[in-house]
Coordinates of C-alpha atoms in Angstrom, one line a residue:
X250 CA 79.9 77.4 88.2
X251 CA 78.5 80.9 88.4
X252 CA 80.8 83.8 89.4
X253 CA 80.5 84.9 92.9
X254 CA 79.3 88.5 92.0
X255 CA 81.4 90.1 94.8
X256 CA 80.3 87.8 97.6
X257 CA 82.9 85.8 99.4
X258 CA 83.0 82.0 99.1
X259 CA 81.0 80.4 101.8
X260 CA 80.4 76.8 103.0
X261 CA 77.3 75.1 101.8
X262 CA 75.4 73.5 104.6
X263 CA 75.0 69.7 104.6
X264 CA 71.3 70.0 104.5
X265 CA 68.9 72.9 103.9
X266 CA 66.2 74.2 106.1
X267 CA 63.1 73.2 104.0
X268 CA 60.3 70.8 104.0
X269 CA 61.3 68.8 100.9
X270 CA 64.1 66.9 102.6
X271 CA 64.5 63.3 103.7
X272 CA 62.4 62.6 106.7
X273 CA 64.7 60.1 108.5
X274 CA 67.2 62.5 110.1
X275 CA 67.6 62.1 113.8
X276 CA 64.7 63.6 115.7
X277 CA 65.4 66.8 117.8
X278 CA 64.5 64.7 120.9
X279 CA 67.6 62.5 120.3
X280 CA 69.9 65.6 120.4
X281 CA 68.1 67.0 123.4
X282 CA 68.6 63.7 125.3
X283 CA 72.3 63.7 124.4
X284 CA 72.7 67.3 125.7
X285 CA 71.0 66.4 128.9
X286 CA 73.1 63.3 129.5
X287 CA 76.2 65.3 128.9
X288 CA 75.0 68.1 131.2
X289 CA 74.3 65.5 134.0
X290 CA 77.9 64.3 133.7
X291 CA 79.4 67.8 134.1
X292 CA 81.0 68.8 137.4
X293 CA 79.1 71.2 139.8
X294 CA 79.4 74.9 138.9
X295 CA 80.7 74.1 135.4
X296 CA 79.9 75.2 131.9
X297 CA 80.7 73.3 128.6
X298 CA 81.4 75.1 125.4
X299 CA 81.5 73.6 121.9
X300 CA 82.2 75.3 118.6
X301 CA 81.1 74.4 115.1
X302 CA 83.7 73.1 112.6
X303 CA 85.7 75.7 110.7
X304 CA 85.0 76.3 107.0
X305 CA 87.8 74.7 104.9
X306 CA 89.1 76.4 101.8
X307 CA 89.8 74.2 98.7
X308 CA 91.3 76.8 96.4
X309 CA 91.0 80.6 95.8
X310 CA 87.3 81.5 96.4
X311 CA 86.1 77.9 96.5
X312 CA 85.5 76.1 99.8
X313 CA 85.0 72.4 100.5
X314 CA 81.5 71.3 101.1
X315 CA 80.9 72.0 104.8
X316 CA 80.9 69.1 107.3
X317 CA 79.9 69.8 110.8
X318 CA 82.0 68.9 113.9
X319 CA 80.5 65.5 114.8
X320 CA 80.3 66.3 118.5
X321 CA 78.5 69.6 117.7
X322 CA 76.0 67.7 115.4
X323 CA 75.6 64.9 118.0
X324 CA 74.5 67.5 120.6
X325 CA 72.5 69.9 118.5
X326 CA 71.6 68.6 115.0
X327 CA 72.9 71.9 113.6
X328 CA 74.8 71.6 110.3
X329 CA 75.9 75.1 109.6
X330 CA 79.2 76.9 110.4
X331 CA 80.0 79.9 112.7
X332 CA 78.1 78.7 115.7
X333 CA 78.7 77.9 119.4
X334 CA 76.6 75.9 121.9
X335 CA 76.9 76.4 125.6
X336 CA 75.6 73.9 128.2
X337 CA 75.3 74.9 131.9
X338 CA 75.3 72.5 134.8
X339 CA 73.0 74.8 136.8
X340 CA 70.3 77.1 135.2
X341 CA 71.5 80.5 134.2
X342 CA 70.0 83.8 133.1
X343 CA 71.0 84.3 129.5
X344 CA 69.8 87.1 127.2
X345 CA 67.4 88.2 129.9
X346 CA 65.8 84.7 130.1
X347 CA 66.0 82.8 133.4
X348 CA 66.3 79.1 133.9
X349 CA 68.5 78.4 130.8
X350 CA 70.6 75.3 130.7
X351 CA 71.5 75.3 127.0
X352 CA 72.1 78.1 124.5
X353 CA 72.9 77.9 120.8
X354 CA 74.3 80.9 118.9
X355 CA 73.9 80.5 115.1
X356 CA 74.7 82.4 112.0
X357 CA 71.8 84.8 111.2
X358 CA 69.5 84.7 108.2
X359 CA 70.8 86.7 105.3
X360 CA 68.6 86.6 102.1
X361 CA 71.3 87.9 99.8
X362 CA 73.9 85.4 100.9
X363 CA 71.4 82.6 101.0
X364 CA 70.5 83.2 97.4
X365 CA 74.1 82.2 96.6
X366 CA 75.1 79.7 99.2
X367 CA 71.9 78.1 100.4
X368 CA 69.2 78.5 103.1
X369 CA 70.1 79.1 106.7
X370 CA 68.1 78.2 109.8
X371 CA 68.8 81.3 111.7
X372 CA 68.1 81.5 115.4
X373 CA 64.4 81.3 115.1
X374 CA 64.6 78.3 112.7
X375 CA 67.1 76.6 115.1
X376 CA 64.7 77.1 118.0
X377 CA 61.7 75.8 116.0
X378 CA 63.4 72.9 114.2
X379 CA 66.1 71.8 116.7
X380 CA 64.1 72.6 119.8
X381 CA 66.9 74.2 121.8
X382 CA 65.9 76.0 125.0
X383 CA 67.6 79.2 124.0
X384 CA 68.9 80.3 120.6
X385 CA 70.1 83.6 119.3
X386 CA 72.2 85.0 116.4
X387 CA 75.9 84.5 116.9
X388 CA 76.4 88.3 117.2
X389 CA 74.6 88.0 120.5
X390 CA 77.2 85.6 122.0
X391 CA 79.5 88.5 123.1
X392 CA 76.7 90.3 124.9
X393 CA 74.6 87.4 126.2
X394 CA 75.5 88.1 129.8
X395 CA 77.1 84.7 130.5
X396 CA 78.8 85.1 133.9
X397 CA 82.0 83.3 133.1
X398 CA 83.7 84.3 136.4
X399 CA 81.0 82.4 138.4
X400 CA 81.9 79.0 137.0
X401 CA 84.3 76.8 138.9
X402 CA 85.3 74.9 135.8
X403 CA 85.1 75.9 132.1
X404 CA 85.1 72.8 129.9
X405 CA 85.8 72.8 126.1
X406 CA 87.3 70.7 123.4
X407 CA 90.5 71.8 121.7
X408 CA 89.9 75.3 120.4
X409 CA 90.1 75.7 116.6
X410 CA 93.3 77.7 115.8
X411 CA 93.4 77.4 112.0
X412 CA 90.4 79.6 111.3
X413 CA 90.1 82.3 108.7
X414 CA 88.8 85.6 110.0
X415 CA 86.3 87.3 107.6
X416 CA 86.8 91.0 108.2
X417 CA 83.2 91.6 107.1
X418 CA 81.7 89.2 109.6
X419 CA 82.1 90.3 113.3
X420 CA 80.7 87.0 114.6
X421 CA 82.3 84.4 112.4
X422 CA 84.1 81.4 114.0
X423 CA 87.3 83.3 114.5
X424 CA 85.5 86.0 116.4
X425 CA 83.4 83.6 118.4
X426 CA 86.5 81.8 119.6
X427 CA 88.2 85.1 120.4
X428 CA 85.2 86.4 122.3
X429 CA 85.1 83.2 124.3
X430 CA 88.8 83.4 125.2
X431 CA 88.4 87.0 126.2
X432 CA 85.2 86.7 128.2
X433 CA 86.2 83.4 129.9
X434 CA 89.7 84.6 130.6
X435 CA 91.4 81.7 128.9
X436 CA 95.1 82.4 129.3
X437 CA 97.0 83.2 126.1
X438 CA 99.5 80.4 127.0
X439 CA 96.9 77.9 127.9
X440 CA 98.1 74.4 126.9
X441 CA 95.6 71.6 126.6
X442 CA 98.5 69.1 126.3
X443 CA 99.7 70.2 129.7
X444 CA 96.3 69.9 131.4
X445 CA 95.9 66.4 129.8
X446 CA 99.3 65.4 131.3
X447 CA 98.2 66.6 134.7
X448 CA 95.3 64.3 134.5
X449 CA 97.4 61.4 133.5
X450 CA 99.8 62.0 136.4
X451 CA 97.0 62.1 138.9
X452 CA 95.3 59.0 137.5
X453 CA 98.3 56.8 136.7
X454 CA 101.3 58.4 138.4
X455 CA 101.3 56.1 141.4
X456 CA 100.8 52.9 139.5
X457 CA 102.2 53.2 136.0
X458 CA 105.4 55.3 136.2
X459 CA 107.3 53.1 133.8
X460 CA 104.9 54.0 131.0
X461 CA 104.2 57.6 132.0
X462 CA 107.7 58.9 132.6
X463 CA 109.0 58.4 129.0
X464 CA 105.9 60.2 127.7
X465 CA 106.5 63.1 130.1
X466 CA 110.1 63.3 129.0
X467 CA 109.2 63.4 125.3
X468 CA 106.5 66.1 126.0
X469 CA 109.0 68.1 128.1
X470 CA 111.3 68.3 125.1
X471 CA 108.6 69.1 122.6
X472 CA 106.3 71.5 124.5
X473 CA 107.8 74.5 126.3
X474 CA 104.8 74.8 128.7
X475 CA 105.4 71.2 129.8
X476 CA 109.1 71.8 130.4
X477 CA 108.3 74.8 132.5
X478 CA 105.5 73.2 134.6
X479 CA 106.3 72.7 138.2
X480 CA 103.8 69.8 138.7
X481 CA 105.1 67.8 135.8
X482 CA 108.7 68.3 136.7
X483 CA 108.2 67.5 140.4
X484 CA 106.8 64.2 139.3
X485 CA 109.6 63.5 136.9
X486 CA 112.2 64.3 139.6
X487 CA 110.6 62.1 142.3
X488 CA 113.1 59.2 143.1
X489 CA 110.8 56.6 144.6
X490 CA 107.3 55.3 144.2
X491 CA 106.3 57.0 147.5
X492 CA 107.7 60.3 146.3
X493 CA 105.9 59.9 142.9
X494 CA 102.6 59.2 144.7
X495 CA 103.1 62.3 146.9
X496 CA 103.9 64.4 143.8
X497 CA 100.9 63.1 141.8
X498 CA 98.6 64.0 144.7
X499 CA 99.5 67.7 144.5
X500 CA 97.9 68.4 141.2
X501 CA 97.1 72.2 140.9
X502 CA 93.6 73.3 140.3
X503 CA 92.8 74.6 136.8
X504 CA 89.5 76.2 135.8
X505 CA 90.1 75.6 132.2
X506 CA 89.8 72.0 131.1
X507 CA 90.1 70.7 127.5
X508 CA 90.0 67.0 128.3
X509 CA 87.0 66.2 130.6
X510 CA 84.4 67.1 127.9
X511 CA 86.1 64.8 125.5
X512 CA 86.1 61.9 128.0
X513 CA 82.4 62.3 128.6
X514 CA 81.7 62.3 124.9
X515 CA 83.8 59.2 124.5
X516 CA 81.4 57.4 126.9
X517 CA 78.3 58.7 125.3
X518 CA 79.2 58.2 121.7
X519 CA 80.6 54.7 122.3
X520 CA 77.2 53.1 122.8
X521 CA 74.8 53.7 119.9
X522 CA 71.1 54.3 120.5
X523 CA 68.5 52.4 118.5
X524 CA 68.1 55.6 116.3
X525 CA 71.8 55.7 115.5
X526 CA 71.9 52.0 114.7
X527 CA 69.1 52.5 112.1
X528 CA 71.2 55.1 110.3
X529 CA 74.4 53.0 110.6
X530 CA 72.6 50.0 109.2
X531 CA 71.5 52.0 106.2
X532 CA 75.0 53.5 105.6
X533 CA 76.5 50.0 105.8
X534 CA 73.9 48.3 103.6
X535 CA 74.4 51.0 100.9
X536 CA 78.2 50.3 101.2
X537 CA 77.7 46.5 100.8
X538 CA 75.6 47.0 97.7
X539 CA 78.4 49.1 96.4
X540 CA 80.8 46.2 96.9
X541 CA 78.5 43.8 95.3
X542 CA 77.8 45.9 92.2
X543 CA 81.4 46.8 91.7
X544 CA 82.5 43.1 91.9
X545 CA 80.1 42.3 89.2
X546 CA 81.4 45.1 87.0
X547 CA 85.2 44.7 87.7
X548 CA 87.4 44.1 84.6
X549 CA 91.2 44.2 84.2
X550 CA 91.0 47.1 81.8
X551 CA 89.2 49.4 84.4
X552 CA 91.1 52.1 86.3
X553 CA 91.2 52.6 90.1
X554 CA 89.4 56.0 89.6
X555 CA 86.6 54.3 87.7
X556 CA 86.1 51.7 90.4
X557 CA 86.0 54.5 93.0
X558 CA 83.4 56.3 90.9
X559 CA 81.2 53.2 90.8
X560 CA 81.2 52.8 94.6
X561 CA 80.3 56.5 95.1
X562 CA 77.6 56.4 92.4
X563 CA 75.9 53.6 94.3
X564 CA 76.1 55.7 97.5
X565 CA 74.3 58.6 95.8
X566 CA 71.8 56.3 94.1
X567 CA 70.6 55.2 97.6
X568 CA 70.6 58.5 99.3
X569 CA 74.0 58.7 101.0
X570 CA 75.2 62.3 101.0
X571 CA 78.9 61.7 101.3
X572 CA 81.7 59.2 101.6
X573 CA 82.6 58.7 105.3
X574 CA 86.3 59.1 104.3
X575 CA 88.3 59.3 101.1
X576 CA 87.8 56.1 99.2
X577 CA 90.8 53.7 99.2
X578 CA 90.9 51.8 95.9
X579 CA 94.4 50.3 95.4
X580 CA 95.4 47.6 92.9
X581 CA 98.6 45.6 93.3
X582 CA 101.4 47.6 94.9
X583 CA 98.9 50.4 95.7
X584 CA 96.9 47.9 97.8
X585 CA 99.9 47.6 100.1
X586 CA 99.6 51.3 101.1
X587 CA 97.2 51.4 104.1
X588 CA 95.6 54.7 103.4
X589 CA 96.2 55.0 99.6
X590 CA 93.9 57.7 98.3
X591 CA 95.3 58.7 94.9
X592 CA 93.4 56.0 93.0
X593 CA 95.0 56.9 89.7
X594 CA 96.3 53.6 88.3
X595 CA 94.9 53.6 84.8
X596 CA 94.6 49.8 84.4
X597 CA 94.0 47.2 87.1
X598 CA 95.4 44.3 85.2
X599 CA 95.4 41.0 87.1
X600 CA 96.5 42.4 90.4
X601 CA 94.2 42.1 93.4
X602 CA 92.2 45.3 94.0
X603 CA 91.7 46.4 97.6
X604 CA 88.5 48.5 98.0
X605 CA 88.1 50.2 101.4
X606 CA 85.0 52.4 100.9
X607 CA 82.2 53.6 103.1
X608 CA 79.0 55.6 102.6
X609 CA 78.0 58.4 105.0
X610 CA 74.3 58.5 105.5
X611 CA 72.9 61.4 107.5
X612 CA 76.2 61.8 109.3
X613 CA 76.9 58.1 110.1
X614 CA 79.7 56.4 108.3
X615 CA 80.1 52.8 107.1
X616 CA 83.6 51.3 106.7
X617 CA 83.7 48.2 104.5
X618 CA 86.7 46.6 102.8
X619 CA 86.8 43.9 100.2
X620 CA 89.6 42.6 98.1
X621 CA 88.9 41.0 94.7
X622 CA 90.7 39.8 91.5
X623 CA 89.7 41.9 88.5
X624 CA 90.0 38.8 86.3
X625 CA 87.3 37.1 88.4
X626 CA 89.6 34.4 89.7
X627 CA 92.2 34.4 92.4
X628 CA 95.6 33.1 91.5
X629 CA 97.0 30.4 93.9
X630 CA 99.2 32.8 95.7
X631 CA 96.5 35.4 96.0
X632 CA 94.1 32.8 97.3
X633 CA 96.5 31.6 100.0
X634 CA 97.0 35.1 101.4
X635 CA 93.3 35.9 101.1
X636 CA 92.2 32.8 103.0
X637 CA 94.7 33.5 105.7
X638 CA 93.3 37.0 106.3
X639 CA 89.8 35.5 106.2
X640 CA 90.7 32.9 108.9
X641 CA 92.2 35.7 111.0
X642 CA 88.9 37.7 110.7
X643 CA 86.9 34.6 111.7
X644 CA 89.1 34.3 114.8
X645 CA 88.6 37.9 115.6
X646 CA 84.8 37.6 115.3
X647 CA 84.8 35.1 118.1
X648 CA 86.1 37.8 120.4
X649 CA 83.4 40.2 119.5
X650 CA 81.1 39.9 122.5
X651 CA 80.2 42.0 125.5
X652 CA 82.9 42.1 128.1
X653 CA 85.8 41.3 125.8
X654 CA 88.8 43.5 126.0
X655 CA 88.9 46.0 123.1
X656 CA 92.2 44.5 121.9
X657 CA 90.9 40.9 122.0
X658 CA 89.9 40.7 118.3
X659 CA 93.3 42.1 117.3
X660 CA 95.2 39.6 119.4
X661 CA 93.2 36.7 117.9
X662 CA 93.7 37.9 114.3
X663 CA 97.4 38.7 114.8
X664 CA 98.0 35.2 116.2
X665 CA 96.4 33.5 113.2
X666 CA 98.3 35.7 110.7
X667 CA 101.6 35.1 112.4
X668 CA 101.1 31.4 112.4
X669 CA 100.0 31.5 108.7
X670 CA 102.9 33.6 107.6
X671 CA 105.4 31.3 109.3
X672 CA 103.8 28.3 107.6
X673 CA 104.0 29.9 104.2
X674 CA 107.7 30.8 104.8
X675 CA 107.1 34.5 104.5
X676 CA 108.4 35.2 108.0
X677 CA 110.8 33.1 110.2
X678 CA 110.0 34.8 113.5
X679 CA 106.4 35.4 114.8
X680 CA 107.5 38.8 116.0
X681 CA 107.9 39.8 112.3
X682 CA 104.2 39.7 111.7
X683 CA 104.1 43.4 112.2
X684 CA 106.1 43.8 109.0
X685 CA 103.1 42.6 107.0
X686 CA 100.2 43.3 109.4
X687 CA 101.1 46.7 110.8
X688 CA 97.8 48.1 111.9
X689 CA 95.2 47.4 114.6
X690 CA 92.2 45.2 113.8
X691 CA 89.4 47.4 115.2
X692 CA 88.2 50.9 115.8
X693 CA 84.8 52.4 116.8
X694 CA 82.4 53.4 114.0
X695 CA 79.7 56.1 114.0
X696 CA 79.6 59.8 113.3
X697 CA 83.3 59.5 112.7
X698 CA 84.8 56.6 110.8
X699 CA 87.3 56.4 113.6
X700 CA 84.7 57.1 116.2
X701 CA 84.9 58.1 119.8
X702 CA 85.0 55.4 122.5
X703 CA 86.6 54.5 125.8
X704 CA 88.7 51.4 124.6
X705 CA 87.5 49.6 127.7
X706 CA 85.8 46.2 127.6
X707 CA 83.2 46.1 124.8
X708 CA 79.6 47.0 125.9
X709 CA 76.4 46.1 124.0
X710 CA 75.6 48.8 121.6
X711 CA 79.1 49.5 120.5
X712 CA 79.9 49.3 116.8
X713 CA 83.5 48.4 115.8
X714 CA 85.3 47.3 112.7
X715 CA 87.1 44.0 112.3
X716 CA 89.7 44.4 109.6
X717 CA 92.8 42.2 109.6
X718 CA 95.1 42.5 106.6
X719 CA 98.3 41.3 105.0
X720 CA 100.4 43.6 102.8
X721 CA 103.6 42.4 101.0
X722 CA 105.2 45.2 99.1
X723 CA 107.8 44.7 96.4
X724 CA 111.3 43.8 97.6
X725 CA 110.0 42.2 100.8
X726 CA 112.4 39.5 102.2
X727 CA 110.3 36.6 100.9
X728 CA 109.6 34.7 97.7
X729 CA 108.8 37.1 94.8
X730 CA 105.5 35.3 94.2
X731 CA 104.0 37.1 97.2
X732 CA 105.2 40.6 96.2
X733 CA 102.5 43.3 95.7
X734 CA 99.7 41.2 97.2
X735 CA 97.7 43.4 99.5
X736 CA 94.5 41.9 101.2
X737 CA 92.2 43.5 103.8
X738 CA 88.8 42.2 104.7
X739 CA 86.8 44.6 106.9
X740 CA 83.3 44.3 108.4
X741 CA 81.2 46.5 110.7
X742 CA 80.2 44.7 113.9
X743 CA 77.5 45.5 116.4
X744 CA 78.1 44.2 119.9
X745 CA 74.9 42.7 121.1
X746 CA 73.8 41.5 124.6
X747 CA 74.7 37.9 123.7
X748 CA 77.5 38.3 121.1
X749 CA 77.7 40.3 117.9
X750 CA 76.0 41.0 114.5
X751 CA 77.9 41.5 111.3
X752 CA 76.1 44.5 109.8
X753 CA 78.1 44.3 106.6
X754 CA 77.6 40.5 105.9
X755 CA 75.8 41.4 102.6
X756 CA 79.2 41.9 100.9
X757 CA 80.7 38.5 99.9
X758 CA 83.7 37.4 102.0
X759 CA 84.9 33.9 100.9
X760 CA 86.8 33.2 97.7
X761 CA 83.9 31.1 96.4
X762 CA 81.3 33.8 97.1
X763 CA 83.4 36.5 95.5
X764 CA 84.2 34.4 92.4
X765 CA 80.6 33.4 92.0
X766 CA 79.3 37.0 92.3
X767 CA 81.9 38.2 89.8
X768 CA 80.7 35.7 87.3
X769 CA 77.2 37.3 87.3
X770 CA 76.2 40.0 84.8
X771 CA 76.5 43.7 85.8
X772 CA 73.9 46.4 85.0
X773 CA 76.8 48.2 83.3
X774 CA 77.6 45.3 80.8
X775 CA 75.4 46.7 78.1
X776 CA 76.3 50.3 78.6
X777 CA 78.4 51.7 75.8
X778 CA 80.5 54.7 76.6
X779 CA 81.1 57.3 73.8
X780 CA 84.7 57.5 72.6
X781 CA 86.4 60.6 74.0
X782 CA 88.2 62.4 71.2

């Protein structure tokens, strides 16, 4: 790596502003439609403010490769740091221009810095390529003339607080957030947790006190602003349902709202558009090819890190820019750690290897898990646990249809696993299933690997994972033959109008399919690595 020549370390944009790039990114019309749908959902006399993601430092003067806030990307297509987008319910006059409903403030062009850290769009590039109605350099945000005092509600997501302030940049993210807080008058002691609790009390206080009160008690102990809040404490002190209903109805008005915008984005991002599904299909297909090729190459003398590298090489080979999350490649005992990311076991041996890996293609993440025996053959004990997890997944698939409760796949999978573990003698009480299947079966999938959604009945267009698992760590209270067996099978499921489609079906799932694939030659079989001396 070249020295920095006196320039500070800066994030590299995910994609550069040039013609010789892939042509299948989302069209600006997609982002424009998303902005308009969000704007339509805003309350009257309101404004919505979203900030780009912070730059993250890796070490000294080296930053992590920049990754945009998915909400910001969803609404703008902009992939650079130090930016803010503002959406107005009613047209405003901004920067001397009338009739403005959307304004993007971006980092400016800077030829010297761009020669070190990559091309920037700048405000003109953003206007031309991203097609926003109004764009300007981020330095103009403080003087754009936004009349914050005129808005009845100011909506935003949680404001970034762990942001470095570059003293040489008067409009970096730290300054943009500070300018917003100052101009909009956000109180220094503003508590998004408190505003969220106000909403919960108003929404559920009259009907679900048994669940709500313990949460309010815990938050009162942990957050001073909650303990001092009259509305929360009046509700907590109400003695009867009638008193609680009366207390809940007296919610104070607050211009500053860090939860409504998130709720609107949950609804929008839950249902994928056809353009999004195209990108998800590609990310998932790339990931299933990775599972296939790795299974053919697996050997007991390989390391976890080597297996991780093979998956990620396939991703790059087929055009995926990133992994959607840190690859989880755990053999034996490591496969029993749900989010194991160290991946440093030097030899797999004959233990099962759990490979939870997903490519990210143009921002959209796959999430595919397969478990395989490096020897090419499952042992009898491994096979029994594997086929129990597979049966649970099949039961969960049956619940993947429009109108099903979000938790329906999990309940179906959990029931099968509990019955199976009882039959195998691994547990003696069905309630103990949580000891060996401690996680949920599904989450939404999209721009985030754990994507936004409402957790209401499944609608057509939602994409969820179905990932039951069994994990039996050493010293578990069962026969030792089960110890250190960890199995998870995860597929990416599109809810359709009539049922579902398994988008990751290309990766083998059954014992017979896996063993047959592992018996096939790998493209790496004839590759001879030089000896490292």
